[in-house]
Short mmCIF file of C-alpha atoms in Angstrom, two decimals:
data_model
loop_
_atom_site.label_atom_id
_atom_site.label_comp_id
_atom_site.label_asym_id
_atom_site.label_seq_id
_atom_site.Cartn_x
_atom_site.Cartn_y
_atom_site.Cartn_z
CA MET A 125 14.76 13.29 -2.21
CA ILE A 126 17.65 10.70 -1.08
CA PRO A 127 16.18 7.18 -0.20
CA VAL A 128 17.00 5.73 3.16
CA ILE A 129 18.35 2.07 2.73
CA ARG A 130 19.57 0.22 5.58
CA ILE A 131 20.61 -3.70 5.81
CA GLN A 132 20.68 -4.66 9.23
CA ARG A 133 20.62 -7.54 12.00
CA GLU A 134 18.52 -5.41 14.15
CA ASP A 135 14.84 -5.12 14.56
CA PHE A 136 13.23 -1.75 13.13
CA ASP A 137 10.52 0.65 14.11
CA LEU A 138 7.90 1.92 12.10
CA SER A 139 6.80 4.95 13.76
CA ALA A 140 10.44 6.14 14.19
CA GLU A 141 10.91 6.01 10.39
CA ILE A 142 7.72 7.62 9.82
CA ALA A 143 8.56 10.33 12.28
CA ALA A 144 12.54 10.77 10.63
CA LEU A 145 10.70 10.93 7.17
CA SER A 146 7.98 13.59 8.24
CA ALA A 147 9.86 15.61 10.69
CA GLY A 148 9.84 19.34 10.32
CA ARG A 149 7.52 19.42 7.05
CA ALA A 150 3.95 19.59 5.87
CA ASP A 151 3.77 18.77 1.90
CA ILE A 152 3.24 14.91 2.77
CA GLY A 153 -0.23 13.89 2.25
CA ALA A 154 0.20 10.24 2.27
CA VAL A 155 2.27 7.74 3.44
CA VAL A 156 2.17 3.87 2.85
CA SER A 157 4.37 1.22 4.35
CA PHE A 158 4.58 -2.32 4.07
CA ILE A 159 6.08 -4.80 6.80
CA GLY A 160 7.07 -8.27 5.92
CA LEU A 161 6.53 -10.68 8.66
CA CYS A 162 7.99 -14.34 9.42
CA ARG A 163 5.34 -16.69 9.51
CA ASP A 164 5.43 -20.04 11.62
CA GLU A 165 3.60 -21.69 8.57
CA GLN A 166 0.84 -23.38 10.88
CA GLY A 167 3.96 -24.14 13.43
CA ARG A 168 6.21 -25.91 11.19
CA LEU A 169 9.00 -23.01 11.29
CA SER A 170 10.92 -22.20 14.29
CA ALA A 171 12.84 -19.53 12.31
CA LEU A 172 13.90 -18.31 8.75
CA GLU A 173 17.50 -17.71 8.43
CA LEU A 174 18.23 -14.72 6.06
CA GLU A 175 21.41 -14.82 4.18
CA HIS A 176 22.42 -11.83 2.05
CA TYR A 177 25.12 -10.52 -0.46
CA PRO A 178 26.73 -7.63 1.51
CA GLY A 179 27.61 -4.48 -0.76
CA MET A 180 25.18 -5.80 -3.49
CA ALA A 181 22.19 -5.56 -1.09
CA GLU A 182 22.30 -2.22 -0.50
CA ALA A 183 23.13 -1.35 -3.91
CA GLU A 184 20.25 -2.91 -6.00
CA ILE A 185 17.83 -1.73 -3.34
CA GLY A 186 19.39 1.75 -3.96
CA ARG A 187 18.80 1.11 -8.05
CA VAL A 188 15.04 0.08 -7.35
CA ALA A 189 14.74 3.01 -5.04
CA ALA A 190 16.23 5.48 -7.64
CA GLU A 191 13.64 3.72 -10.16
CA ALA A 192 10.89 4.32 -8.39
CA ALA A 193 11.87 8.26 -7.11
CA ALA A 194 11.96 8.56 -11.17
CA ARG A 195 8.64 7.18 -11.46
CA TRP A 196 6.53 8.89 -8.92
CA PRO A 197 6.67 12.32 -7.29
CA LEU A 198 7.90 10.73 -3.85
CA MET A 199 8.83 13.00 -0.49
CA GLY A 200 10.12 10.02 1.13
CA LEU A 201 11.43 6.49 0.51
CA VAL A 202 12.61 4.10 2.95
CA ALA A 203 13.78 0.38 2.74
CA VAL A 204 15.16 -1.80 5.64
CA HIS A 205 15.97 -5.27 5.25
CA ARG A 206 16.68 -7.65 8.05
CA TYR A 207 19.34 -10.45 7.56
CA GLY A 208 20.36 -13.55 9.88
CA PRO A 209 17.89 -15.54 12.23
CA ILE A 210 14.34 -13.93 12.36
CA ARG A 211 11.68 -15.83 14.56
CA PRO A 212 8.23 -16.15 13.62
CA GLY A 213 6.20 -13.05 14.36
CA GLU A 214 9.09 -10.77 13.78
CA GLN A 215 9.46 -8.24 11.32
CA ILE A 216 11.77 -8.83 8.19
CA VAL A 217 11.36 -5.79 5.86
CA LEU A 218 10.33 -2.61 5.79
CA VAL A 219 9.12 -0.38 2.82
CA LEU A 220 7.94 2.95 3.45
CA ALA A 221 6.87 5.80 0.61
CA ALA A 222 5.59 9.15 1.39
CA SER A 223 4.02 11.59 -1.47
CA ALA A 224 1.71 14.32 -1.76
CA HIS A 225 -1.12 12.18 -2.59
CA ARG A 226 -2.09 8.68 -1.66
CA ARG A 227 -1.65 7.04 -5.44
CA ALA A 228 2.00 7.61 -5.79
CA ALA A 229 2.50 6.33 -2.49
CA PHE A 230 0.74 3.06 -2.79
CA GLU A 231 2.01 2.49 -6.33
CA ALA A 232 5.56 3.40 -5.13
CA ALA A 233 5.70 1.27 -2.19
CA ASP A 234 3.74 -1.56 -4.07
CA PHE A 235 6.64 -1.54 -6.61
CA MET A 236 9.55 -1.34 -4.10
CA MET A 237 8.30 -4.68 -2.95
CA ASP A 238 7.74 -6.36 -6.18
CA TYR A 239 11.27 -5.78 -6.94
CA LEU A 240 13.01 -6.23 -3.89
CA LYS A 241 11.46 -9.66 -3.87
CA THR A 242 12.69 -10.35 -7.40
CA ARG A 243 16.16 -8.31 -7.31
CA ALA A 244 17.55 -7.72 -3.80
CA PRO A 245 20.04 -10.62 -3.18
CA PHE A 246 18.30 -12.29 -0.16
CA TRP A 247 17.88 -16.02 0.64
CA LYS A 248 15.40 -17.40 3.18
CA ARG A 249 16.14 -20.80 4.75
CA GLU A 250 13.68 -22.80 6.90
CA HIS A 251 14.64 -23.78 10.58
CA ARG A 252 11.77 -26.25 11.46
CA SER A 253 10.22 -26.57 14.94
CA ASP A 254 11.38 -30.23 15.17
CA GLY A 255 15.09 -29.17 15.58
CA THR A 256 16.16 -30.03 11.93
CA LEU A 257 17.28 -27.43 9.50
CA GLY A 258 14.80 -27.30 6.51
CA GLY A 259 15.38 -26.23 2.75
CA TRP A 260 15.94 -23.08 1.10
CA VAL A 261 12.68 -21.24 0.22
CA GLU A 262 12.25 -21.60 -3.36
CA ALA A 263 11.35 -18.42 -5.47
CA LYS A 264 8.13 -17.84 -6.62
CA THR A 265 7.14 -17.60 -10.37
CA ASP A 266 4.13 -15.38 -8.66
CA ASP A 267 7.06 -12.71 -7.64
CA ASP A 268 8.07 -12.58 -11.23
CA ASP A 269 4.91 -12.01 -12.37
CA ALA A 270 4.17 -9.06 -9.95
CA ALA A 271 7.62 -7.68 -10.69
CA LYS A 272 6.68 -7.77 -14.69
CA ARG A 273 3.30 -5.37 -13.95
CA TRP A 274 5.57 -2.69 -13.76
CA GLU A 275 7.19 -3.17 -17.28
CA PRO A 276 5.66 -0.91 -20.30
CA ALA A 277 3.33 -3.19 -22.17
CA PRO A 278 5.28 -5.18 -25.28
CA MET B 130 42.87 -22.05 -35.41
CA ASN B 131 45.34 -19.58 -36.68
CA ALA B 132 43.20 -16.76 -35.14
CA VAL B 133 43.77 -18.40 -31.48
CA SER B 134 47.56 -18.23 -30.72
CA PRO B 135 48.89 -20.33 -28.00
CA MET B 136 49.58 -17.19 -25.98
CA ALA B 137 46.33 -15.82 -26.18
CA THR B 138 44.76 -19.06 -24.79
CA SER B 139 47.14 -19.47 -21.65
CA ALA B 140 46.68 -16.09 -20.82
CA THR B 141 44.65 -15.62 -17.80
CA ARG B 142 43.28 -12.99 -15.44
CA THR B 143 42.23 -13.11 -11.76
CA VAL B 144 38.77 -12.65 -10.42
CA ARG B 145 36.56 -13.18 -7.01
CA LEU B 146 34.21 -15.79 -7.30
CA VAL B 147 31.51 -15.59 -4.56
CA TYR B 148 28.32 -17.87 -4.10
CA PHE B 149 25.29 -17.57 -2.32
CA ALA B 150 22.17 -20.40 -0.74
CA TRP B 151 22.30 -23.81 -2.17
CA VAL B 152 25.26 -22.43 -4.91
CA ARG B 153 27.39 -21.73 -1.97
CA GLU B 154 26.92 -25.28 0.04
CA ARG B 155 27.14 -27.46 -3.52
CA VAL B 156 30.29 -25.45 -4.44
CA GLY B 157 31.56 -25.80 -0.98
CA LEU B 158 32.89 -22.58 -0.57
CA PRO B 159 31.59 -18.86 -0.05
CA GLU B 160 34.12 -17.24 -2.33
CA GLU B 161 37.20 -18.06 -3.91
CA THR B 162 40.17 -16.18 -5.89
CA LEU B 163 40.45 -17.74 -9.49
CA ASP B 164 42.64 -17.33 -12.71
CA ILE B 165 40.23 -17.97 -15.14
CA PRO B 166 41.39 -18.20 -19.10
CA ALA B 167 41.37 -14.40 -20.53
CA ASP B 168 39.53 -15.90 -23.24
CA LEU B 169 35.96 -16.47 -21.59
CA ALA B 170 33.63 -14.34 -23.11
CA THR B 171 30.44 -14.46 -21.64
CA VAL B 172 28.57 -16.12 -18.23
CA VAL B 173 28.04 -19.33 -19.71
CA ASP B 174 31.64 -19.91 -20.95
CA LEU B 175 32.68 -19.18 -17.36
CA VAL B 176 29.82 -21.57 -16.10
CA ARG B 177 30.99 -24.36 -18.66
CA TRP B 178 34.85 -23.88 -17.64
CA LEU B 179 33.90 -24.24 -13.98
CA LYS B 180 31.94 -27.30 -14.19
CA ALA B 181 35.11 -29.01 -16.05
CA ARG B 182 37.08 -28.30 -12.64
CA GLY B 183 35.17 -30.52 -10.68
CA GLU B 184 32.00 -32.48 -9.36
CA ASN B 185 31.01 -29.64 -6.97
CA TYR B 186 30.76 -27.13 -9.55
CA GLU B 187 28.68 -29.29 -11.60
CA ALA B 188 26.16 -29.99 -8.86
CA ALA B 189 25.83 -26.32 -8.11
CA PHE B 190 25.58 -25.58 -11.95
CA ALA B 191 23.59 -29.04 -12.74
CA ARG B 192 20.90 -26.80 -13.91
CA GLU B 193 22.43 -23.55 -15.31
CA THR B 194 19.46 -21.81 -16.23
CA LEU B 195 18.41 -21.89 -12.33
CA VAL B 196 21.55 -20.12 -11.22
CA ARG B 197 21.61 -16.24 -11.13
CA VAL B 198 24.95 -14.07 -11.78
CA ALA B 199 26.01 -10.94 -10.76
CA LEU B 200 29.22 -9.06 -12.43
CA ASP B 201 30.46 -6.47 -9.87
CA GLN B 202 27.03 -6.46 -8.08
CA HIS B 203 25.12 -5.87 -11.14
CA HIS B 204 22.28 -8.66 -12.18
CA ALA B 205 23.72 -10.17 -15.18
CA LYS B 206 22.53 -13.13 -17.77
CA PRO B 207 24.16 -16.17 -18.66
CA GLN B 208 24.83 -14.50 -22.28
CA SER B 209 26.34 -11.60 -20.52
CA PRO B 210 29.94 -10.92 -21.74
CA LEU B 211 32.40 -11.02 -18.39
CA GLY B 212 33.97 -7.95 -19.62
CA ASN B 213 36.34 -6.79 -16.80
CA ALA B 214 34.08 -7.79 -14.05
CA ARG B 215 36.46 -8.60 -11.04
CA GLU B 216 33.76 -9.83 -8.82
CA ILE B 217 31.75 -12.65 -10.02
CA ALA B 218 28.75 -13.84 -7.55
CA PHE B 219 26.50 -17.28 -8.74
CA PHE B 220 23.42 -17.57 -6.50
CA PRO B 221 19.57 -19.13 -6.61
CA PRO B 222 16.82 -17.00 -7.53
CA MET B 223 16.22 -14.56 -4.72
CA THR B 224 13.64 -15.11 -1.99
CA GLY B 225 14.30 -11.99 0.08
CA GLY B 226 11.42 -9.17 1.30
CA MET C 77 -11.38 -11.37 11.14
CA ILE C 78 -13.53 -8.70 13.09
CA PRO C 79 -12.38 -4.91 11.39
CA VAL C 80 -11.56 -2.18 14.04
CA ILE C 81 -13.23 0.89 13.00
CA ARG C 82 -12.77 3.97 15.05
CA ILE C 83 -13.96 7.58 14.57
CA GLN C 84 -12.02 9.74 17.03
CA ARG C 85 -10.79 13.33 17.76
CA GLU C 86 -7.54 12.01 19.25
CA ASP C 87 -4.43 11.32 17.14
CA PHE C 88 -3.54 7.45 16.61
CA ASP C 89 -0.49 5.80 17.05
CA LEU C 90 0.36 3.44 14.14
CA SER C 91 3.04 1.14 15.75
CA ALA C 92 0.33 0.70 18.46
CA GLU C 93 -2.35 -0.34 16.23
CA ILE C 94 0.15 -2.82 14.31
CA ALA C 95 1.06 -4.49 17.76
CA ALA C 96 -2.41 -4.82 18.83
CA LEU C 97 -3.14 -6.50 15.13
CA SER C 98 -0.51 -9.07 15.59
CA ALA C 99 0.09 -9.75 19.12
CA GLY C 100 0.35 -13.49 19.82
CA ARG C 101 0.19 -14.73 16.45
CA ALA C 102 2.65 -15.96 13.36
CA ASP C 103 0.37 -16.52 10.53
CA ILE C 104 0.46 -13.02 9.42
CA GLY C 105 3.11 -12.41 6.47
CA ALA C 106 2.14 -8.73 5.09
CA VAL C 107 0.73 -5.59 6.80
CA VAL C 108 0.09 -2.54 4.68
CA SER C 109 -0.53 0.65 6.05
CA PHE C 110 -1.88 3.95 4.92
CA ILE C 111 -1.44 7.24 7.30
CA GLY C 112 -3.41 10.68 5.43
CA LEU C 113 -1.60 13.44 6.70
CA CYS C 114 -2.69 17.05 6.77
CA ARG C 115 -0.80 19.60 4.39
CA ASP C 116 -0.11 23.12 4.62
CA GLU C 117 -0.37 23.87 0.83
CA GLN C 118 2.58 25.93 0.77
CA GLY C 119 1.88 27.65 3.81
CA ARG C 120 -1.67 28.67 3.02
CA LEU C 121 -3.19 26.47 5.50
CA SER C 122 -3.54 26.83 9.34
CA ALA C 123 -5.42 23.84 9.73
CA LEU C 124 -8.60 21.63 8.42
CA GLU C 125 -11.69 21.50 10.22
CA LEU C 126 -13.21 17.81 9.74
CA GLU C 127 -16.90 17.48 10.15
CA HIS C 128 -18.61 14.19 9.95
CA TYR C 129 -21.90 12.52 10.19
CA PRO C 130 -21.90 10.62 13.51
CA GLY C 131 -23.30 6.95 13.60
CA MET C 132 -23.13 6.97 9.57
CA ALA C 133 -19.43 7.30 9.50
CA GLU C 134 -18.94 4.15 11.77
CA ALA C 135 -21.78 2.25 9.88
CA GLU C 136 -20.41 3.59 5.93
CA ILE C 137 -16.72 2.34 6.81
CA GLY C 138 -17.76 -0.77 8.43
CA ARG C 139 -19.92 -1.56 5.09
CA VAL C 140 -16.63 -0.78 3.23
CA ALA C 141 -14.49 -3.16 5.60
CA ALA C 142 -16.99 -5.69 5.28
CA GLU C 143 -16.42 -5.77 1.38
CA ALA C 144 -12.76 -5.62 1.72
CA ALA C 145 -12.89 -8.46 4.04
CA ALA C 146 -15.41 -10.68 1.49
CA ARG C 147 -12.91 -9.83 -1.16
CA TRP C 148 -9.47 -10.43 0.42
CA PRO C 149 -8.22 -13.11 2.83
CA LEU C 150 -7.48 -10.99 5.62
CA MET C 151 -6.26 -11.62 9.13
CA GLY C 152 -6.77 -8.07 10.33
CA LEU C 153 -8.50 -4.86 9.22
CA VAL C 154 -8.15 -1.56 10.99
CA ALA C 155 -9.64 2.22 9.91
CA VAL C 156 -9.21 5.10 12.21
CA HIS C 157 -10.53 8.49 11.11
CA ARG C 158 -10.07 11.74 13.05
CA TYR C 159 -12.34 14.70 13.15
CA GLY C 160 -12.29 18.05 14.45
CA PRO C 161 -9.67 20.42 13.83
CA ILE C 162 -6.09 19.01 12.61
CA ARG C 163 -2.95 20.92 11.82
CA PRO C 164 -0.61 20.77 9.22
CA GLY C 165 1.72 17.68 9.72
CA GLU C 166 -0.85 15.93 11.57
CA GLN C 167 -2.38 12.60 10.96
CA ILE C 168 -5.87 12.51 9.69
CA VAL C 169 -6.79 8.77 8.62
CA LEU C 170 -5.14 5.53 8.87
CA VAL C 171 -5.71 2.15 7.25
CA LEU C 172 -4.15 -1.19 7.98
CA ALA C 173 -4.57 -4.39 6.34
CA ALA C 174 -2.97 -7.82 7.38
CA SER C 175 -2.87 -10.75 5.40
CA ALA C 176 -0.75 -13.73 4.88
CA HIS C 177 1.05 -12.40 1.76
CA ARG C 178 1.67 -8.86 0.48
CA ARG C 179 -0.71 -8.67 -2.74
CA ALA C 180 -4.07 -9.04 -0.79
CA ALA C 181 -2.73 -6.57 1.99
CA PHE C 182 -1.62 -4.13 -0.66
CA GLU C 183 -4.95 -4.25 -2.73
CA ALA C 184 -7.41 -4.35 0.43
CA ALA C 185 -5.43 -1.19 1.92
CA ASP C 186 -5.75 0.52 -1.39
CA PHE C 187 -9.49 -0.24 -1.89
CA MET C 188 -10.11 0.74 1.79
CA MET C 189 -8.76 4.12 0.97
CA ASP C 190 -10.57 4.83 -2.19
CA TYR C 191 -13.98 4.19 -0.55
CA LEU C 192 -13.21 5.85 2.41
CA LYS C 193 -13.02 8.87 0.10
CA THR C 194 -15.83 8.39 -1.68
CA ARG C 195 -18.33 7.26 1.00
CA ALA C 196 -17.20 8.14 4.23
CA PRO C 197 -19.28 10.83 5.55
CA PHE C 198 -16.78 13.42 6.03
CA TRP C 199 -15.88 17.21 4.87
CA LYS C 200 -13.07 19.14 5.23
CA ARG C 201 -12.88 23.02 5.40
CA GLU C 202 -9.97 25.05 5.37
CA HIS C 203 -8.34 27.39 7.86
CA ARG C 204 -6.30 29.75 6.38
CA SER C 205 -2.94 31.16 7.59
CA ASP C 206 -4.25 34.42 7.54
CA GLY C 207 -6.67 33.92 10.20
CA THR C 208 -9.52 33.75 7.50
CA LEU C 209 -12.04 30.80 7.29
CA GLY C 210 -11.35 29.24 4.05
CA GLY C 211 -14.06 27.36 1.85
CA TRP C 212 -15.19 23.66 1.80
CA VAL C 213 -12.86 21.40 -0.02
CA GLU C 214 -14.20 20.33 -3.25
CA ALA C 215 -14.41 16.34 -3.90
CA LYS C 216 -12.31 15.51 -6.91
CA THR C 217 -13.29 13.22 -9.73
CA ASP C 218 -10.29 11.69 -9.36
CA ASP C 219 -11.54 10.13 -6.18
CA ASP C 220 -14.34 8.65 -8.07
CA ASP C 221 -12.23 7.40 -10.85
CA ALA C 222 -10.21 5.56 -8.13
CA ALA C 223 -13.09 3.99 -6.45
CA LYS C 224 -14.57 2.68 -10.13
CA ARG C 225 -11.31 0.76 -10.39
CA TRP C 226 -12.85 -1.96 -8.06
CA GLU C 227 -15.68 -2.46 -9.71
CA PRO C 228 -16.13 -5.10 -12.22
CA ALA C 229 -15.74 -4.42 -15.86
CA PRO C 230 -19.55 -3.51 -17.62
CA MET D 93 -56.93 12.77 -10.03
CA ASN D 94 -59.43 10.24 -8.44
CA ALA D 95 -56.57 8.19 -7.07
CA VAL D 96 -55.18 10.99 -5.05
CA SER D 97 -58.07 11.80 -2.42
CA PRO D 98 -58.20 14.88 -0.42
CA MET D 99 -57.33 12.48 2.65
CA ALA D 100 -54.07 10.89 1.42
CA THR D 101 -52.59 14.40 0.43
CA SER D 102 -53.34 15.80 3.53
CA ALA D 103 -51.52 12.56 5.51
CA THR D 104 -47.97 13.56 6.47
CA ARG D 105 -45.37 11.41 8.35
CA THR D 106 -42.53 12.66 10.85
CA VAL D 107 -38.81 12.89 9.76
CA ARG D 108 -35.81 14.21 10.95
CA LEU D 109 -33.85 15.98 8.65
CA VAL D 110 -29.89 16.21 9.03
CA TYR D 111 -27.44 18.71 7.18
CA PHE D 112 -23.90 18.55 6.92
CA ALA D 113 -20.71 21.19 5.65
CA TRP D 114 -22.12 23.63 3.11
CA VAL D 115 -26.04 22.24 3.00
CA ARG D 116 -25.77 23.00 6.56
CA GLU D 117 -24.65 26.45 6.10
CA ARG D 118 -27.22 27.00 3.46
CA VAL D 119 -30.28 25.54 4.99
CA GLY D 120 -29.29 27.31 8.33
CA LEU D 121 -29.61 24.46 10.56
CA PRO D 122 -28.01 21.50 11.45
CA GLU D 123 -30.96 19.50 11.72
CA GLU D 124 -34.60 19.68 11.74
CA THR D 125 -37.95 17.41 12.67
CA LEU D 126 -40.35 18.19 9.92
CA ASP D 127 -43.77 16.67 8.93
CA ILE D 128 -43.64 15.84 5.52
CA PRO D 129 -46.52 14.51 2.85
CA ALA D 130 -46.94 11.01 3.37
CA ASP D 131 -47.14 11.07 -0.75
CA LEU D 132 -43.84 11.97 -1.21
CA ALA D 133 -42.11 9.33 -2.93
CA THR D 134 -38.75 10.02 -3.82
CA VAL D 135 -35.72 11.93 -2.61
CA VAL D 136 -36.36 14.36 -5.63
CA ASP D 137 -39.95 14.86 -4.62
CA LEU D 138 -38.78 15.84 -0.98
CA VAL D 139 -36.25 18.26 -2.35
CA ARG D 140 -38.50 20.20 -4.54
CA TRP D 141 -40.99 19.97 -1.60
CA LEU D 142 -37.88 21.40 0.34
CA LYS D 143 -37.34 24.18 -2.01
CA ALA D 144 -40.82 25.37 -2.03
CA ARG D 145 -40.23 25.88 1.61
CA GLY D 146 -38.07 28.90 1.70
CA GLU D 147 -34.92 30.70 0.33
CA ASN D 148 -32.54 28.87 2.07
CA TYR D 149 -33.73 25.44 1.08
CA GLU D 150 -33.14 26.95 -2.68
CA ALA D 151 -29.98 28.15 -1.88
CA ALA D 152 -28.93 24.74 -0.50
CA PHE D 153 -30.56 22.44 -3.61
CA ALA D 154 -29.72 25.33 -6.20
CA ARG D 155 -27.51 22.41 -7.70
CA GLU D 156 -29.57 19.26 -6.96
CA THR D 157 -27.17 16.92 -8.29
CA LEU D 158 -24.25 18.07 -6.29
CA VAL D 159 -26.12 17.50 -3.30
CA ARG D 160 -25.93 13.74 -1.86
CA VAL D 161 -28.19 11.95 0.30
CA ALA D 162 -28.54 9.23 2.94
CA LEU D 163 -31.52 7.47 4.11
CA ASP D 164 -31.04 6.03 7.50
CA GLN D 165 -27.56 6.43 7.25
CA HIS D 166 -27.11 4.52 3.85
CA HIS D 167 -25.97 6.25 0.56
CA ALA D 168 -29.11 6.73 -1.62
CA LYS D 169 -29.84 8.53 -5.17
CA PRO D 170 -32.02 11.17 -6.23
CA GLN D 171 -34.48 8.48 -7.58
CA SER D 172 -34.57 6.43 -4.45
CA PRO D 173 -37.98 6.02 -2.87
CA LEU D 174 -38.08 7.55 0.58
CA GLY D 175 -39.92 4.06 1.98
CA ASN D 176 -40.13 4.82 5.76
CA ALA D 177 -36.86 6.30 6.22
CA ARG D 178 -36.68 8.27 9.34
CA GLU D 179 -33.51 10.13 9.34
CA ILE D 180 -32.89 11.65 6.11
CA ALA D 181 -29.55 13.32 5.63
CA PHE D 182 -28.22 15.94 2.80
CA PHE D 183 -24.45 16.67 2.36
CA PRO D 184 -22.05 17.88 -0.27
CA PRO D 185 -19.82 14.98 -2.01
CA MET D 186 -17.57 13.60 0.45
CA THR D 187 -14.01 14.64 1.47
CA GLY D 188 -12.57 12.86 4.01
CA GLY D 189 -9.76 10.46 4.06
#
């Protein structure tokens, strides 16, 4: 199983990604997908600008994917993360995990998102509806806590 | 002080420093290539050396623990040895996904 | 938030369901979807035949959806379950959960699937590749255990 | 025995019984409308009454605890009172999803 990892400016199509993953095979029983979308925060935002660290973004998501593949019996794993300006309602990130059974697919997708949030080198900046440039979005300690769920108990 | 010879302290090595998000804005550069003292052992040593270079670095690293680092595109910690890293990146906590 | 629940013979399209869910709004930050597919079990199966209890299938999935909606702050919830003959590689079931944040979307989709497995009145029968009629698929105690994860600790 | 008058025991009510999957195959019918004794209190009482009706029901309910029941399209338990349920469904543990 070779994970598919892409960092791109363009939008992505979930159905096409699932079709590519499952084409010509009948051993997949469960596909879990996550899509992260840009919110307008009650109309406050006109866009998010996503900055990333080219090279490391692919490498780091690849390392997270390799961990997921080692941990669950996956038949497919896809992570697509966009950069550049993204408007409210648009898609930012996609994670897809396929397995014979649902538990592995759910856990792997959940794990991927938690680690992508805390380890993938992307930074969001707000553009406000009033035309001004907003601040950099602050990291949530929630996200660190979420990622810690996957670590072995001390 | 005998252990540290003048020659050793003046030895340098060349690294590429890259900055992202508000670290980039405060430093005022997206990246730069610098000759750093070869005897800087850890990330913290490098950060303190950078802060002595100017106010822009002072501002970027004002809260040292808030800035994250990657050595050759691998996450590292303040106490991590710099080793032979050629590309050293500084950035805020990630907010992707 | 009114859950969308459909029991149908025809296939479904995930991208279309997500588009319908999120059309004209910019407050959704996370969409988690689950698709269950028919496996061929190493070539042993030519199809699964899905029998269901019309009326109760919609009603019971509706009750599970209402529980999910009471438990998580959802902005969209979709469950589509097919019946009739389904060939290996084809889709059987879809669950979609949308929320402002990923944790609620993941948990609600996971919860929906666990309860759908143990409470929705559907039964699978195997049709074998050698042309014979196989047996009824037996329920897994795994599925009961999975559903119990959501109950309050005794 | 005074509490149960001959009139009460002969009273009946009409219910629709529906069967699914291998329960349907063993009973030999997808559904039937039956007059059942009005004094059958619980699901188990009904199952025992059905088993006395013929071998097909004996076969379907051979392992009583394996068969699930719904009263008017709501899941119920063997000890659940039949109440005024008009549609009573018997089926194996579910395997959808």
